[in-house]
Amino acid sequence: MEYVTSLINHGLDDIVLGGDCFKNRQPKFEYSKYKFYFALENAWNCRDYITEKFFYNGLISGAVPVVMGPSRDDYEAVSPPNSFIYAKDFSTPKKLVEYLKYLNKNDTAYKEYLKWTTDDLIDIPGHQRETDYCQLCRILHGINIDNIFNPIYQSHLRDIPLFGWPSKPRIVPSLAKWFYGTENSDCLK
């Protein structure tokens, strides 16, 4: 909330905003009337922690998500190209506010973040497709998830098969090491 307060103190309140952190709390179905949606994740530094705030309240509603959560690479792996603003790309909250004000006044620059919506798109890779027990099961069965299940947004690929053929099981010596091995220690508490 301190980050949000800093954004407001630098003039973000001048832009029409929606979301639980701001005064204009709106039901989800009204997010589409806003230009930006702040998808600030609770576990902001945890690998792959991207929730419905990004997918549904941001991308699907038509607002440009301003995100703070896991790494930029994590967001890029599951989103259309140039479809979000990564808050950590800006050295200060003030610089982020200045950029958002620029986009608010410059429709051409703003529409670059929505360009992906003109692609022939059937589905946005949902956050549940690459997580949960389905992903674990694929890996434990030795399915090459990079070839069969590619969570990276690719507009030319329509089908993402889950189990295409029988595969040999494989041994995972330490499920804990595999699952938690590269996670930020703060996220495991």
PDB file of N, CA and C in Angstrom, residues 67-170:
ATOM      1  N   VAL A  67       1.940  -3.936 -13.745  1.00  0.00           N
ATOM      2  CA  VAL A  67       2.188  -5.089 -12.891  1.00  0.00           C
ATOM      3  C   VAL A  67       3.389  -4.909 -11.977  1.00  0.00           C
ATOM      4  N   MET A  68       3.265  -5.508 -10.807  1.00  0.00           N
ATOM      5  CA  MET A  68       4.379  -5.644  -9.875  1.00  0.00           C
ATOM      6  C   MET A  68       4.177  -6.992  -9.209  1.00  0.00           C
ATOM      7  N   GLY A  69       5.102  -7.876  -9.430  1.00  0.00           N
ATOM      8  CA  GLY A  69       4.989  -9.225  -8.903  1.00  0.00           C
ATOM      9  C   GLY A  69       6.275  -9.957  -9.158  1.00  0.00           C
ATOM     10  N   PRO A  70       6.176 -11.097  -9.842  1.00  0.00           N
ATOM     11  CA  PRO A  70       7.400 -11.830 -10.157  1.00  0.00           C
ATOM     12  C   PRO A  70       8.212 -11.108 -11.224  1.00  0.00           C
ATOM     13  N   SER A  71       9.168 -11.783 -11.776  1.00  0.00           N
ATOM     14  CA  SER A  71      10.068 -11.153 -12.746  1.00  0.00           C
ATOM     15  C   SER A  71       9.346 -10.807 -14.049  1.00  0.00           C
ATOM     16  N   ARG A  72       9.941  -9.893 -14.785  1.00  0.00           N
ATOM     17  CA  ARG A  72       9.413  -9.524 -16.112  1.00  0.00           C
ATOM     18  C   ARG A  72       9.335 -10.779 -16.996  1.00  0.00           C
ATOM     19  N   ASP A  73      10.356 -11.641 -16.894  1.00  0.00           N
ATOM     20  CA  ASP A  73      10.372 -12.871 -17.694  1.00  0.00           C
ATOM     21  C   ASP A  73       9.155 -13.742 -17.418  1.00  0.00           C
ATOM     22  N   ASP A  74       8.733 -13.819 -16.152  1.00  0.00           N
ATOM     23  CA  ASP A  74       7.549 -14.609 -15.811  1.00  0.00           C
ATOM     24  C   ASP A  74       6.307 -14.050 -16.501  1.00  0.00           C
ATOM     25  N   TYR A  75       6.159 -12.728 -16.486  1.00  0.00           N
ATOM     26  CA  TYR A  75       5.010 -12.113 -17.164  1.00  0.00           C
ATOM     27  C   TYR A  75       5.090 -12.308 -18.676  1.00  0.00           C
ATOM     28  N   GLU A  76       6.267 -12.118 -19.240  1.00  0.00           N
ATOM     29  CA  GLU A  76       6.419 -12.246 -20.693  1.00  0.00           C
ATOM     30  C   GLU A  76       6.146 -13.671 -21.168  1.00  0.00           C
ATOM     31  N   ALA A  77       6.398 -14.649 -20.297  1.00  0.00           N
ATOM     32  CA  ALA A  77       6.190 -16.044 -20.676  1.00  0.00           C
ATOM     33  C   ALA A  77       4.717 -16.390 -20.860  1.00  0.00           C
ATOM     34  N   VAL A  78       3.815 -15.641 -20.252  1.00  0.00           N
ATOM     35  CA  VAL A  78       2.392 -15.998 -20.313  1.00  0.00           C
ATOM     36  C   VAL A  78       1.514 -14.904 -20.902  1.00  0.00           C
ATOM     37  N   SER A  79       2.107 -13.882 -21.465  1.00  0.00           N
ATOM     38  CA  SER A  79       1.277 -12.780 -21.958  1.00  0.00           C
ATOM     39  C   SER A  79       1.596 -12.430 -23.403  1.00  0.00           C
ATOM     40  N   PRO A  80       0.638 -11.810 -24.066  1.00  0.00           N
ATOM     41  CA  PRO A  80       0.914 -11.328 -25.420  1.00  0.00           C
ATOM     42  C   PRO A  80       2.033 -10.286 -25.383  1.00  0.00           C
ATOM     43  N   PRO A  81       2.780 -10.141 -26.464  1.00  0.00           N
ATOM     44  CA  PRO A  81       3.886  -9.180 -26.480  1.00  0.00           C
ATOM     45  C   PRO A  81       3.415  -7.743 -26.273  1.00  0.00           C
ATOM     46  N   ASN A  82       4.194  -6.997 -25.486  1.00  0.00           N
ATOM     47  CA  ASN A  82       3.929  -5.575 -25.241  1.00  0.00           C
ATOM     48  C   ASN A  82       2.504  -5.321 -24.757  1.00  0.00           C
ATOM     49  N   SER A  83       2.027  -6.147 -23.821  1.00  0.00           N
ATOM     50  CA  SER A  83       0.646  -6.023 -23.355  1.00  0.00           C
ATOM     51  C   SER A  83       0.528  -5.516 -21.923  1.00  0.00           C
ATOM     52  N   PHE A  84       1.653  -5.250 -21.267  1.00  0.00           N
ATOM     53  CA  PHE A  84       1.609  -4.791 -19.879  1.00  0.00           C
ATOM     54  C   PHE A  84       2.736  -3.804 -19.627  1.00  0.00           C
ATOM     55  N   ILE A  85       2.619  -3.088 -18.512  1.00  0.00           N
ATOM     56  CA  ILE A  85       3.661  -2.159 -18.066  1.00  0.00           C
ATOM     57  C   ILE A  85       4.239  -2.745 -16.787  1.00  0.00           C
ATOM     58  N   TYR A  86       5.540  -2.963 -16.780  1.00  0.00           N
ATOM     59  CA  TYR A  86       6.214  -3.567 -15.628  1.00  0.00           C
ATOM     60  C   TYR A  86       6.721  -2.450 -14.720  1.00  0.00           C
ATOM     61  N   ALA A  87       6.117  -2.316 -13.549  1.00  0.00           N
ATOM     62  CA  ALA A  87       6.414  -1.198 -12.644  1.00  0.00           C
ATOM     63  C   ALA A  87       7.893  -1.116 -12.267  1.00  0.00           C
ATOM     64  N   LYS A  88       8.563  -2.258 -12.142  1.00  0.00           N
ATOM     65  CA  LYS A  88       9.967  -2.250 -11.731  1.00  0.00           C
ATOM     66  C   LYS A  88      10.905  -1.735 -12.822  1.00  0.00           C
ATOM     67  N   ASP A  89      10.373  -1.514 -14.032  1.00  0.00           N
ATOM     68  CA  ASP A  89      11.187  -0.911 -15.095  1.00  0.00           C
ATOM     69  C   ASP A  89      11.452   0.568 -14.831  1.00  0.00           C
ATOM     70  N   PHE A  90      10.727   1.145 -13.903  1.00  0.00           N
ATOM     71  CA  PHE A  90      10.856   2.568 -13.596  1.00  0.00           C
ATOM     72  C   PHE A  90      11.599   2.728 -12.277  1.00  0.00           C
ATOM     73  N   SER A  91      12.574   3.614 -12.256  1.00  0.00           N
ATOM     74  CA  SER A  91      13.440   3.759 -11.083  1.00  0.00           C
ATOM     75  C   SER A  91      12.704   4.319  -9.872  1.00  0.00           C
ATOM     76  N   THR A  92      11.637   5.066 -10.093  1.00  0.00           N
ATOM     77  CA  THR A  92      10.867   5.632  -8.978  1.00  0.00           C
ATOM     78  C   THR A  92       9.381   5.601  -9.323  1.00  0.00           C
ATOM     79  N   PRO A  93       8.522   5.626  -8.316  1.00  0.00           N
ATOM     80  CA  PRO A  93       7.086   5.732  -8.585  1.00  0.00           C
ATOM     81  C   PRO A  93       6.747   6.985  -9.400  1.00  0.00           C
ATOM     82  N   LYS A  94       7.474   8.063  -9.163  1.00  0.00           N
ATOM     83  CA  LYS A  94       7.228   9.304  -9.898  1.00  0.00           C
ATOM     84  C   LYS A  94       7.429   9.100 -11.402  1.00  0.00           C
ATOM     85  N   LYS A  95       8.480   8.378 -11.776  1.00  0.00           N
ATOM     86  CA  LYS A  95       8.749   8.137 -13.206  1.00  0.00           C
ATOM     87  C   LYS A  95       7.647   7.269 -13.833  1.00  0.00           C
ATOM     88  N   LEU A  96       7.133   6.320 -13.078  1.00  0.00           N
ATOM     89  CA  LEU A  96       6.021   5.511 -13.567  1.00  0.00           C
ATOM     90  C   LEU A  96       4.784   6.382 -13.786  1.00  0.00           C
ATOM     91  N   VAL A  97       4.490   7.248 -12.834  1.00  0.00           N
ATOM     92  CA  VAL A  97       3.342   8.155 -12.963  1.00  0.00           C
ATOM     93  C   VAL A  97       3.506   9.048 -14.192  1.00  0.00           C
ATOM     94  N   GLU A  98       4.695   9.572 -14.393  1.00  0.00           N
ATOM     95  CA  GLU A  98       4.942  10.428 -15.565  1.00  0.00           C
ATOM     96  C   GLU A  98       4.683   9.656 -16.857  1.00  0.00           C
ATOM     97  N   TYR A  99       5.101   8.406 -16.896  1.00  0.00           N
ATOM     98  CA  TYR A  99       4.891   7.598 -18.092  1.00  0.00           C
ATOM     99  C   TYR A  99       3.401   7.309 -18.312  1.00  0.00           C
ATOM    100  N   LEU A 100       2.691   6.999 -17.240  1.00  0.00           N
ATOM    101  CA  LEU A 100       1.256   6.734 -17.367  1.00  0.00           C
ATOM    102  C   LEU A 100       0.500   7.979 -17.818  1.00  0.00           C
ATOM    103  N   LYS A 101       0.921   9.134 -17.330  1.00  0.00           N
ATOM    104  CA  LYS A 101       0.297  10.390 -17.775  1.00  0.00           C
ATOM    105  C   LYS A 101       0.575  10.630 -19.259  1.00  0.00           C
ATOM    106  N   TYR A 102       1.792  10.311 -19.681  1.00  0.00           N
ATOM    107  CA  TYR A 102       2.140  10.426 -21.099  1.00  0.00           C
ATOM    108  C   TYR A 102       1.225   9.525 -21.939  1.00  0.00           C
ATOM    109  N   LEU A 103       1.079   8.265 -21.525  1.00  0.00           N
ATOM    110  CA  LEU A 103       0.221   7.336 -22.260  1.00  0.00           C
ATOM    111  C   LEU A 103      -1.234   7.788 -22.248  1.00  0.00           C
ATOM    112  N   ASN A 104      -1.656   8.368 -21.136  1.00  0.00           N
ATOM    113  CA  ASN A 104      -3.038   8.828 -21.017  1.00  0.00           C
ATOM    114  C   ASN A 104      -3.354   9.923 -22.037  1.00  0.00           C
ATOM    115  N   LYS A 105      -2.350  10.710 -22.387  1.00  0.00           N
ATOM    116  CA  LYS A 105      -2.551  11.818 -23.334  1.00  0.00           C
ATOM    117  C   LYS A 105      -2.160  11.453 -24.770  1.00  0.00           C
ATOM    118  N   ASN A 106      -1.465  10.346 -24.954  1.00  0.00           N
ATOM    119  CA  ASN A 106      -0.966   9.973 -26.274  1.00  0.00           C
ATOM    120  C   ASN A 106      -1.605   8.647 -26.700  1.00  0.00           C
ATOM    121  N   ASP A 107      -2.702   8.736 -27.434  1.00  0.00           N
ATOM    122  CA  ASP A 107      -3.436   7.531 -27.832  1.00  0.00           C
ATOM    123  C   ASP A 107      -2.608   6.577 -28.685  1.00  0.00           C
ATOM    124  N   THR A 108      -1.754   7.108 -29.535  1.00  0.00           N
ATOM    125  CA  THR A 108      -0.938   6.250 -30.394  1.00  0.00           C
ATOM    126  C   THR A 108      -0.017   5.368 -29.551  1.00  0.00           C
ATOM    127  N   ALA A 109       0.657   5.970 -28.585  1.00  0.00           N
ATOM    128  CA  ALA A 109       1.555   5.199 -27.708  1.00  0.00           C
ATOM    129  C   ALA A 109       0.759   4.226 -26.840  1.00  0.00           C
ATOM    130  N   TYR A 110      -0.383   4.668 -26.322  1.00  0.00           N
ATOM    131  CA  TYR A 110      -1.221   3.808 -25.478  1.00  0.00           C
ATOM    132  C   TYR A 110      -1.703   2.584 -26.259  1.00  0.00           C
ATOM    133  N   LYS A 111      -2.126   2.794 -27.489  1.00  0.00           N
ATOM    134  CA  LYS A 111      -2.679   1.696 -28.295  1.00  0.00           C
ATOM    135  C   LYS A 111      -1.642   0.636 -28.647  1.00  0.00           C
ATOM    136  N   GLU A 112      -0.360   0.962 -28.525  1.00  0.00           N
ATOM    137  CA  GLU A 112       0.678  -0.054 -28.742  1.00  0.00           C
ATOM    138  C   GLU A 112       0.532  -1.200 -27.733  1.00  0.00           C
ATOM    139  N   TYR A 113       0.044  -0.885 -26.525  1.00  0.00           N
ATOM    140  CA  TYR A 113      -0.158  -1.916 -25.499  1.00  0.00           C
ATOM    141  C   TYR A 113      -1.385  -2.774 -25.784  1.00  0.00           C
ATOM    142  N   LEU A 114      -2.235  -2.323 -26.685  1.00  0.00           N
ATOM    143  CA  LEU A 114      -3.448  -3.067 -27.033  1.00  0.00           C
ATOM    144  C   LEU A 114      -3.369  -3.687 -28.425  1.00  0.00           C
ATOM    145  N   LYS A 115      -2.253  -3.517 -29.075  1.00  0.00           N
ATOM    146  CA  LYS A 115      -2.084  -4.010 -30.441  1.00  0.00           C
ATOM    147  C   LYS A 115      -2.339  -5.513 -30.534  1.00  0.00           C
ATOM    148  N   TRP A 116      -1.957  -6.240 -29.508  1.00  0.00           N
ATOM    149  CA  TRP A 116      -2.139  -7.688 -29.492  1.00  0.00           C
ATOM    150  C   TRP A 116      -3.606  -8.077 -29.624  1.00  0.00           C
ATOM    151  N   THR A 117      -4.533  -7.206 -29.248  1.00  0.00           N
ATOM    152  CA  THR A 117      -5.961  -7.544 -29.297  1.00  0.00           C
ATOM    153  C   THR A 117      -6.473  -7.641 -30.727  1.00  0.00           C
ATOM    154  N   THR A 118      -5.713  -7.137 -31.683  1.00  0.00           N
ATOM    155  CA  THR A 118      -6.129  -7.238 -33.082  1.00  0.00           C
ATOM    156  C   THR A 118      -5.625  -8.522 -33.729  1.00  0.00           C
ATOM    157  N   ASP A 119      -4.792  -9.273 -33.022  1.00  0.00           N
ATOM    158  CA  ASP A 119      -4.332 -10.568 -33.527  1.00  0.00           C
ATOM    159  C   ASP A 119      -5.496 -11.547 -33.519  1.00  0.00           C
ATOM    160  N   ASP A 120      -5.410 -12.548 -34.354  1.00  0.00           N
ATOM    161  CA  ASP A 120      -6.410 -13.603 -34.382  1.00  0.00           C
ATOM    162  C   ASP A 120      -6.151 -14.499 -33.179  1.00  0.00           C
ATOM    163  N   LEU A 121      -6.874 -14.257 -32.102  1.00  0.00           N
ATOM    164  CA  LEU A 121      -6.578 -14.899 -30.819  1.00  0.00           C
ATOM    165  C   LEU A 121      -7.796 -15.654 -30.322  1.00  0.00           C
ATOM    166  N   ILE A 122      -7.596 -16.891 -29.934  1.00  0.00           N
ATOM    167  CA  ILE A 122      -8.689 -17.666 -29.371  1.00  0.00           C
ATOM    168  C   ILE A 122      -8.639 -17.630 -27.849  1.00  0.00           C
ATOM    169  N   ASP A 123      -7.448 -17.726 -27.295  1.00  0.00           N
ATOM    170  CA  ASP A 123      -7.338 -17.846 -25.842  1.00  0.00           C
ATOM    171  C   ASP A 123      -6.052 -17.204 -25.354  1.00  0.00           C
ATOM    172  N   ILE A 124      -6.133 -16.557 -24.213  1.00  0.00           N
ATOM    173  CA  ILE A 124      -4.943 -16.064 -23.528  1.00  0.00           C
ATOM    174  C   ILE A 124      -4.475 -17.205 -22.635  1.00  0.00           C
ATOM    175  N   PRO A 125      -3.213 -17.548 -22.646  1.00  0.00           N
ATOM    176  CA  PRO A 125      -2.768 -18.634 -21.766  1.00  0.00           C
ATOM    177  C   PRO A 125      -3.165 -18.344 -20.324  1.00  0.00           C
ATOM    178  N   GLY A 126      -4.033 -19.167 -19.781  1.00  0.00           N
ATOM    179  CA  GLY A 126      -4.516 -18.956 -18.424  1.00  0.00           C
ATOM    180  C   GLY A 126      -3.482 -19.334 -17.405  1.00  0.00           C
ATOM    181  N   HIS A 127      -3.551 -18.695 -16.255  1.00  0.00           N
ATOM    182  CA  HIS A 127      -2.530 -18.961 -15.250  1.00  0.00           C
ATOM    183  C   HIS A 127      -2.636 -20.361 -14.681  1.00  0.00           C
ATOM    184  N   GLN A 128      -3.772 -21.046 -14.812  1.00  0.00           N
ATOM    185  CA  GLN A 128      -3.873 -22.395 -14.280  1.00  0.00           C
ATOM    186  C   GLN A 128      -3.297 -23.429 -15.236  1.00  0.00           C
ATOM    187  N   ARG A 129      -3.095 -23.076 -16.496  1.00  0.00           N
ATOM    188  CA  ARG A 129      -2.562 -24.046 -17.450  1.00  0.00           C
ATOM    189  C   ARG A 129      -1.128 -24.444 -17.120  1.00  0.00           C
ATOM    190  N   GLU A 130      -0.336 -23.537 -16.624  1.00  0.00           N
ATOM    191  CA  GLU A 130       1.062 -23.878 -16.411  1.00  0.00           C
ATOM    192  C   GLU A 130       1.399 -24.105 -14.941  1.00  0.00           C
ATOM    193  N   THR A 131       0.393 -24.196 -14.103  1.00  0.00           N
ATOM    194  CA  THR A 131       0.646 -24.423 -12.689  1.00  0.00           C
ATOM    195  C   THR A 131      -0.189 -25.606 -12.206  1.00  0.00           C
ATOM    196  N   ASP A 132      -0.252 -25.728 -10.934  1.00  0.00           N
ATOM    197  CA  ASP A 132      -1.080 -26.733 -10.277  1.00  0.00           C
ATOM    198  C   ASP A 132      -0.566 -28.141 -10.547  1.00  0.00           C
ATOM    199  N   TYR A 133      -1.419 -29.110 -10.267  1.00  0.00           N
ATOM    200  CA  TYR A 133      -1.013 -30.504 -10.356  1.00  0.00           C
ATOM    201  C   TYR A 133      -0.880 -30.999 -11.793  1.00  0.00           C
ATOM    202  N   CYS A 134      -1.568 -30.363 -12.747  1.00  0.00           N
ATOM    203  CA  CYS A 134      -1.443 -30.792 -14.151  1.00  0.00           C
ATOM    204  C   CYS A 134      -0.008 -30.642 -14.633  1.00  0.00           C
ATOM    205  N   GLN A 135       0.587 -29.524 -14.304  1.00  0.00           N
ATOM    206  CA  GLN A 135       1.971 -29.286 -14.727  1.00  0.00           C
ATOM    207  C   GLN A 135       2.909 -30.276 -14.029  1.00  0.00           C
ATOM    208  N   LEU A 136       2.696 -30.473 -12.759  1.00  0.00           N
ATOM    209  CA  LEU A 136       3.518 -31.417 -12.000  1.00  0.00           C
ATOM    210  C   LEU A 136       3.398 -32.814 -12.595  1.00  0.00           C
ATOM    211  N   CYS A 137       2.194 -33.207 -12.926  1.00  0.00           N
ATOM    212  CA  CYS A 137       1.964 -34.526 -13.501  1.00  0.00           C
ATOM    213  C   CYS A 137       2.684 -34.676 -14.841  1.00  0.00           C
ATOM    214  N   ARG A 138       2.621 -33.659 -15.684  1.00  0.00           N
ATOM    215  CA  ARG A 138       3.318 -33.715 -16.974  1.00  0.00           C
ATOM    216  C   ARG A 138       4.817 -33.935 -16.774  1.00  0.00           C
ATOM    217  N   ILE A 139       5.380 -33.188 -15.870  1.00  0.00           N
ATOM    218  CA  ILE A 139       6.822 -33.273 -15.644  1.00  0.00           C
ATOM    219  C   ILE A 139       7.203 -34.629 -15.056  1.00  0.00           C
ATOM    220  N   LEU A 140       6.425 -35.105 -14.100  1.00  0.00           N
ATOM    221  CA  LEU A 140       6.731 -36.391 -13.485  1.00  0.00           C
ATOM    222  C   LEU A 140       6.589 -37.548 -14.473  1.00  0.00           C
ATOM    223  N   HIS A 141       5.748 -37.397 -15.481  1.00  0.00           N
ATOM    224  CA  HIS A 141       5.600 -38.427 -16.510  1.00  0.00           C
ATOM    225  C   HIS A 141       6.604 -38.262 -17.641  1.00  0.00           C
ATOM    226  N   GLY A 142       7.502 -37.302 -17.511  1.00  0.00           N
ATOM    227  CA  GLY A 142       8.553 -37.137 -18.500  1.00  0.00           C
ATOM    228  C   GLY A 142       8.122 -36.437 -19.772  1.00  0.00           C
ATOM    229  N   ILE A 143       6.994 -35.773 -19.737  1.00  0.00           N
ATOM    230  CA  ILE A 143       6.534 -35.064 -20.927  1.00  0.00           C
ATOM    231  C   ILE A 143       7.357 -33.804 -21.079  1.00  0.00           C
ATOM    232  N   ASN A 144       7.918 -33.618 -22.252  1.00  0.00           N
ATOM    233  CA  ASN A 144       8.715 -32.429 -22.513  1.00  0.00           C
ATOM    234  C   ASN A 144       7.766 -31.247 -22.634  1.00  0.00           C
ATOM    235  N   ILE A 145       7.620 -30.518 -21.569  1.00  0.00           N
ATOM    236  CA  ILE A 145       6.634 -29.440 -21.549  1.00  0.00           C
ATOM    237  C   ILE A 145       6.990 -28.307 -22.490  1.00  0.00           C
ATOM    238  N   ASP A 146       8.248 -28.191 -22.869  1.00  0.00           N
ATOM    239  CA  ASP A 146       8.620 -27.129 -23.805  1.00  0.00           C
ATOM    240  C   ASP A 146       8.112 -27.418 -25.213  1.00  0.00           C
ATOM    241  N   ASN A 147       8.004 -28.704 -25.564  1.00  0.00           N
ATOM    242  CA  ASN A 147       7.517 -29.067 -26.896  1.00  0.00           C
ATOM    243  C   ASN A 147       6.008 -29.272 -26.920  1.00  0.00           C
ATOM    244  N   ILE A 148       5.483 -29.886 -25.885  1.00  0.00           N
ATOM    245  CA  ILE A 148       4.064 -30.227 -25.878  1.00  0.00           C
ATOM    246  C   ILE A 148       3.219 -29.130 -25.254  1.00  0.00           C
ATOM    247  N   PHE A 149       3.674 -28.602 -24.184  1.00  0.00           N
ATOM    248  CA  PHE A 149       2.886 -27.588 -23.480  1.00  0.00           C
ATOM    249  C   PHE A 149       3.726 -26.340 -23.350  1.00  0.00           C
ATOM    250  N   ASN A 150       3.573 -25.443 -24.262  1.00  0.00           N
ATOM    251  CA  ASN A 150       4.369 -24.227 -24.264  1.00  0.00           C
ATOM    252  C   ASN A 150       3.511 -23.072 -23.772  1.00  0.00           C
ATOM    253  N   PRO A 151       3.712 -22.611 -22.540  1.00  0.00           N
ATOM    254  CA  PRO A 151       2.873 -21.543 -22.006  1.00  0.00           C
ATOM    255  C   PRO A 151       3.204 -20.169 -22.575  1.00  0.00           C
ATOM    256  N   ILE A 152       4.226 -20.086 -23.415  1.00  0.00           N
ATOM    257  CA  ILE A 152       4.582 -18.794 -23.993  1.00  0.00           C
ATOM    258  C   ILE A 152       3.542 -18.436 -25.038  1.00  0.00           C
ATOM    259  N   TYR A 153       3.036 -17.243 -24.967  1.00  0.00           N
ATOM    260  CA  TYR A 153       2.005 -16.784 -25.902  1.00  0.00           C
ATOM    261  C   TYR A 153       2.527 -16.828 -27.330  1.00  0.00           C
ATOM    262  N   GLN A 154       1.824 -17.535 -28.179  1.00  0.00           N
ATOM    263  CA  GLN A 154       2.163 -17.595 -29.598  1.00  0.00           C
ATOM    264  C   GLN A 154       0.858 -17.569 -30.387  1.00  0.00           C
ATOM    265  N   SER A 155       0.595 -16.474 -31.063  1.00  0.00           N
ATOM    266  CA  SER A 155      -0.687 -16.314 -31.741  1.00  0.00           C
ATOM    267  C   SER A 155      -0.904 -17.335 -32.859  1.00  0.00           C
ATOM    268  N   HIS A 156       0.159 -17.888 -33.421  1.00  0.00           N
ATOM    269  CA  HIS A 156       0.004 -18.841 -34.519  1.00  0.00           C
ATOM    270  C   HIS A 156      -0.278 -20.268 -34.044  1.00  0.00           C
ATOM    271  N   LEU A 157      -0.169 -20.531 -32.749  1.00  0.00           N
ATOM    272  CA  LEU A 157      -0.448 -21.867 -32.223  1.00  0.00           C
ATOM    273  C   LEU A 157      -1.821 -21.876 -31.565  1.00  0.00           C
ATOM    274  N   ARG A 158      -2.697 -22.701 -32.066  1.00  0.00           N
ATOM    275  CA  ARG A 158      -4.057 -22.740 -31.540  1.00  0.00           C
ATOM    276  C   ARG A 158      -4.232 -23.833 -30.483  1.00  0.00           C
ATOM    277  N   ASP A 159      -3.667 -24.985 -30.753  1.00  0.00           N
ATOM    278  CA  ASP A 159      -3.882 -26.115 -29.849  1.00  0.00           C
ATOM    279  C   ASP A 159      -2.673 -26.322 -28.955  1.00  0.00           C
ATOM    280  N   ILE A 160      -2.950 -26.552 -27.698  1.00  0.00           N
ATOM    281  CA  ILE A 160      -1.885 -26.858 -26.750  1.00  0.00           C
ATOM    282  C   ILE A 160      -2.250 -28.197 -26.117  1.00  0.00           C
ATOM    283  N   PRO A 161      -1.782 -29.316 -26.699  1.00  0.00           N
ATOM    284  CA  PRO A 161      -2.174 -30.623 -26.174  1.00  0.00           C
ATOM    285  C   PRO A 161      -1.602 -30.869 -24.785  1.00  0.00           C
ATOM    286  N   LEU A 162      -2.349 -31.620 -23.998  1.00  0.00           N
ATOM    287  CA  LEU A 162      -1.890 -31.932 -22.653  1.00  0.00           C
ATOM    288  C   LEU A 162      -1.117 -33.248 -22.635  1.00  0.00           C
ATOM    289  N   PHE A 163      -1.726 -34.304 -23.099  1.00  0.00           N
ATOM    290  CA  PHE A 163      -1.057 -35.601 -23.194  1.00  0.00           C
ATOM    291  C   PHE A 163      -1.275 -36.113 -24.605  1.00  0.00           C
ATOM    292  N   GLY A 164      -0.258 -36.020 -25.440  1.00  0.00           N
ATOM    293  CA  GLY A 164      -0.426 -36.396 -26.830  1.00  0.00           C
ATOM    294  C   GLY A 164      -0.124 -37.857 -27.110  1.00  0.00           C
ATOM    295  N   TRP A 165       0.694 -38.514 -26.326  1.00  0.00           N
ATOM    296  CA  TRP A 165       1.085 -39.889 -26.565  1.00  0.00           C
ATOM    297  C   TRP A 165       1.615 -40.468 -25.264  1.00  0.00           C
ATOM    298  N   PRO A 166       1.679 -41.808 -25.200  1.00  0.00           N
ATOM    299  CA  PRO A 166       2.232 -42.413 -23.982  1.00  0.00           C
ATOM    300  C   PRO A 166       3.692 -42.011 -23.798  1.00  0.00           C
ATOM    301  N   SER A 167       4.074 -41.803 -22.597  1.00  0.00           N
ATOM    302  CA  SER A 167       5.457 -41.437 -22.326  1.00  0.00           C
ATOM    303  C   SER A 167       5.972 -42.236 -21.141  1.00  0.00           C
ATOM    304  N   LYS A 168       7.271 -42.396 -21.113  1.00  0.00           N
ATOM    305  CA  LYS A 168       7.890 -43.158 -20.038  1.00  0.00           C
ATOM    306  C   LYS A 168       7.965 -42.306 -18.778  1.00  0.00           C
ATOM    307  N   PRO A 169       7.667 -42.902 -17.633  1.00  0.00           N
ATOM    308  CA  PRO A 169       7.819 -42.140 -16.390  1.00  0.00           C
ATOM    309  C   PRO A 169       9.294 -41.851 -16.130  1.00  0.00           C
ATOM    310  N   ARG A 170       9.543 -40.849 -15.346  1.00  0.00           N
ATOM    311  CA  ARG A 170      10.930 -40.551 -14.996  1.00  0.00           C
ATOM    312  C   ARG A 170      11.036 -40.391 -13.485  1.00  0.00           C
TER     313      ARG A 170
END
